[in-house]
Coordinates of C-alpha atoms in Angstrom, one line a residue:
M1 CA 98.5 90.9 92.2
A2 CA 102.3 92.0 91.8
K3 CA 101.3 92.3 87.9
E4 CA 98.5 94.3 88.2
I5 CA 99.8 96.5 90.8
G6 CA 102.7 97.0 88.2
R7 CA 100.2 97.4 85.3
R8 CA 98.2 100.1 87.1
W9 CA 101.3 101.7 88.1
K10 CA 102.6 101.9 84.5
A11 CA 99.2 103.3 83.4
M12 CA 99.6 106.3 86.0
D13 CA 100.7 109.7 84.8
D14 CA 103.5 111.4 86.5
K15 CA 101.1 113.6 88.6
E16 CA 99.4 110.5 89.7
K17 CA 102.8 109.1 90.9
D18 CA 103.8 111.9 92.3
A19 CA 100.7 112.2 94.7
L20 CA 101.1 108.6 95.9
K21 CA 104.6 108.9 96.5
A22 CA 104.1 111.9 98.5
E23 CA 101.6 110.1 100.4
A24 CA 103.9 107.1 101.3
D25 CA 106.2 109.3 102.4
S26 CA 103.7 111.0 105.2
L27 CA 102.5 107.2 105.4
N28 CA 106.7 106.0 106.5
A29 CA 107.3 109.1 108.8
E30 CA 104.2 108.6 110.6
A31 CA 105.0 105.0 110.8
Q32 CA 108.5 106.3 111.9
R33 CA 107.2 108.0 114.7
A34 CA 104.7 105.3 115.9
W35 CA 107.6 103.0 115.7
D36 CA 109.5 105.4 117.8
A37 CA 106.8 106.4 120.2
A38 CA 106.5 102.3 120.7
H39 CA 110.0 101.8 121.2
P40 CA 111.9 104.9 122.9
T41 CA 115.0 102.9 123.5
G42 CA 115.8 102.5 119.9
G43 CA 116.0 99.3 118.0
G44 CA 114.9 98.8 114.6
G45 CA 114.2 102.5 113.8
A46 CA 115.3 104.6 110.6
D47 CA 118.4 103.1 110.8
G48 CA 117.5 99.3 110.7
A49 CA 119.5 98.6 113.5
E50 CA 117.5 95.5 114.3
Q51 CA 118.3 94.0 111.1
G52 CA 122.3 95.0 110.9
A53 CA 123.8 96.7 108.2
D54 CA 122.8 94.5 105.1
G55 CA 119.0 94.2 106.0
G56 CA 119.1 90.5 107.4
G57 CA 120.6 87.3 106.0
D58 CA 117.8 86.2 104.1
D59 CA 119.5 87.4 100.7
D60 CA 119.7 84.7 97.8
G61 CA 121.9 87.0 95.6
E62 CA 119.3 88.1 93.7
N63 CA 118.9 91.5 95.0
G64 CA 122.5 92.8 94.3
G65 CA 123.3 91.7 98.0
K66 CA 120.8 94.2 99.6
G67 CA 119.3 91.9 102.0
G68 CA 115.9 93.3 102.8
G69 CA 114.0 94.6 100.1
G70 CA 112.3 97.6 101.6
P71 CA 113.5 101.1 102.0
P72 CA 116.1 101.6 104.9
E73 CA 113.8 104.2 106.6
L74 CA 111.3 101.2 107.3
G75 CA 114.5 98.9 107.7
G76 CA 114.0 96.5 105.0
V77 CA 111.9 94.2 106.3
I78 CA 110.5 92.0 103.2
P79 CA 113.6 90.5 102.0
A80 CA 113.7 90.4 98.1
S81 CA 114.0 86.9 98.4
M82 CA 111.0 86.2 99.8
F83 CA 109.4 88.4 97.2
K84 CA 111.0 86.1 94.7
K85 CA 109.4 83.0 96.1
I86 CA 106.1 84.9 96.2
A87 CA 105.9 85.5 92.5
K88 CA 107.4 82.4 91.6
L89 CA 104.1 80.9 92.8
D90 CA 102.6 81.8 89.9
D91 CA 103.4 79.4 87.1
A92 CA 103.5 81.8 84.4
L93 CA 106.1 83.5 85.5
D94 CA 109.6 82.3 84.3
N95 CA 112.0 84.6 86.0
I96 CA 112.4 87.9 87.6
G97 CA 115.0 89.9 88.3
G98 CA 117.2 90.9 91.1
D99 CA 116.3 94.4 90.9
A100 CA 112.2 93.7 90.1
C101 CA 112.5 91.5 93.6
A102 CA 114.0 94.6 95.4
A103 CA 111.3 96.8 94.2
G104 CA 108.5 94.4 94.7
A105 CA 109.5 94.0 98.2
A106 CA 109.6 97.7 99.0
L107 CA 106.2 98.0 97.1
T108 CA 104.8 95.3 99.4
E109 CA 106.2 96.8 102.6
L110 CA 104.9 100.1 101.9
V111 CA 101.3 99.0 100.9
A112 CA 101.6 96.7 104.1
T113 CA 102.4 99.7 106.0
R114 CA 99.3 101.8 104.7
L115 CA 96.9 98.7 105.4
A116 CA 98.1 98.0 108.9
L117 CA 98.0 102.0 109.6
R118 CA 94.5 102.0 108.3
A119 CA 93.3 98.7 110.4
A120 CA 94.9 100.7 113.2
R121 CA 92.7 103.5 112.9
E122 CA 89.9 101.1 112.7
A123 CA 90.8 99.4 115.5
Q124 CA 91.2 102.7 117.5
G125 CA 87.8 103.9 116.1
H126 CA 86.2 100.6 118.2
S127 CA 88.3 101.4 121.3
R128 CA 90.5 98.8 120.6
R129 CA 94.3 98.5 120.5
T130 CA 94.7 95.2 118.9
V131 CA 94.0 95.2 115.0
Q132 CA 91.7 92.3 114.0
P133 CA 91.0 90.7 110.6
T134 CA 87.5 92.6 110.8
D135 CA 89.3 95.9 110.7
L136 CA 91.2 94.9 107.9
A137 CA 88.1 93.7 106.1
A138 CA 86.6 97.1 107.1
V139 CA 89.5 99.0 105.4
A140 CA 89.0 97.0 102.3
K141 CA 85.0 97.5 102.2
E142 CA 85.7 101.2 102.5
D143 CA 88.0 101.1 99.6
R144 CA 86.1 99.1 97.2
E145 CA 82.9 101.5 97.9
R146 CA 85.3 104.5 97.7
G147 CA 87.3 103.5 95.0
G148 CA 90.4 103.4 97.2
M149 CA 93.5 100.8 96.9
F150 CA 92.6 98.1 99.0
W151 CA 89.3 97.8 97.0
F152 CA 90.9 94.1 95.4
L153 CA 91.1 92.5 98.8
D154 CA 87.6 92.7 99.5
D155 CA 86.3 89.6 97.9
V156 CA 89.7 87.8 99.3
L157 CA 89.0 88.9 103.0
A158 CA 85.1 88.0 102.6
D159 CA 85.3 84.8 100.2
D160 CA 88.5 83.4 101.5
V161 CA 90.7 84.5 104.6
L162 CA 87.8 85.3 107.1
P163 CA 85.9 82.2 106.7
R164 CA 89.0 80.1 107.0
L165 CA 90.1 82.1 110.3
N166 CA 86.4 81.8 111.6
A167 CA 86.6 78.1 110.9
K168 CA 90.1 77.9 112.3
R169 CA 88.7 79.4 115.7
A170 CA 85.5 77.5 115.8
A171 CA 87.9 74.2 115.6
V172 CA 90.0 75.4 118.7
T173 CA 87.1 76.3 120.4
E174 CA 85.4 72.6 119.7
A175 CA 89.0 71.3 120.9
K176 CA 88.6 73.1 123.8
K177 CA 85.5 72.3 125.0
E178 CA 85.9 68.6 124.2
K179 CA 88.8 68.7 126.6
A180 CA 87.3 70.3 128.9
T181 CA 83.9 68.1 128.7
K182 CA 86.5 64.8 128.6
K183 CA 88.2 66.3 132.0
G184 CA 85.0 67.0 133.6
R185 CA 83.7 63.4 133.0
S186 CA 86.9 61.7 134.8
D187 CA 86.4 64.1 137.6
V188 CA 82.6 63.1 137.6
G189 CA 83.1 59.4 137.1
G190 CA 85.8 59.5 140.0
G191 CA 83.4 61.4 142.0
G192 CA 80.5 59.1 141.6
A193 CA 82.3 56.3 142.4
E194 CA 83.4 57.8 145.6
E195 CA 79.5 58.7 146.8
E196 CA 78.4 55.1 146.3

């Protein structure tokens, strides 16, 4: 996925890049306002206070000692070291530089923020305050239909993520039913003995 994003970014002209950067700045400002509204007593705002000055302790030295890979205005939530671990899952990747990890972490954070904001709007459209996987799927489906940036998530969500979540939810529900049934049998068994 990172390779595809990089390829598309390189293929864009400066006008397209500037438009995306402006949109990212707008979304960052919106995210910061939402954070500040949800956390009025401070903690983790634009100064990254929750993580400390270095962005956290997950730095493996690959990003120049910068800790969190994300931009300071977002608090650098995704460490560059985490981005590196994910990127190295691709066997075709021999090595990745520290600056590339930091940039990848920052871009991942921006993309995740945008996806979360759009999914939150989708949830609000259904009078909910909690984002559900179906909200993410709705954003991806809309982008596939309109050629938006999250079009590539449509198949992943529909064919992989949502079925796994539904299977897990069904297994948990079945386990709860089985536990309740066993408990009911022991109660019925005990009650039946007393009636005799």
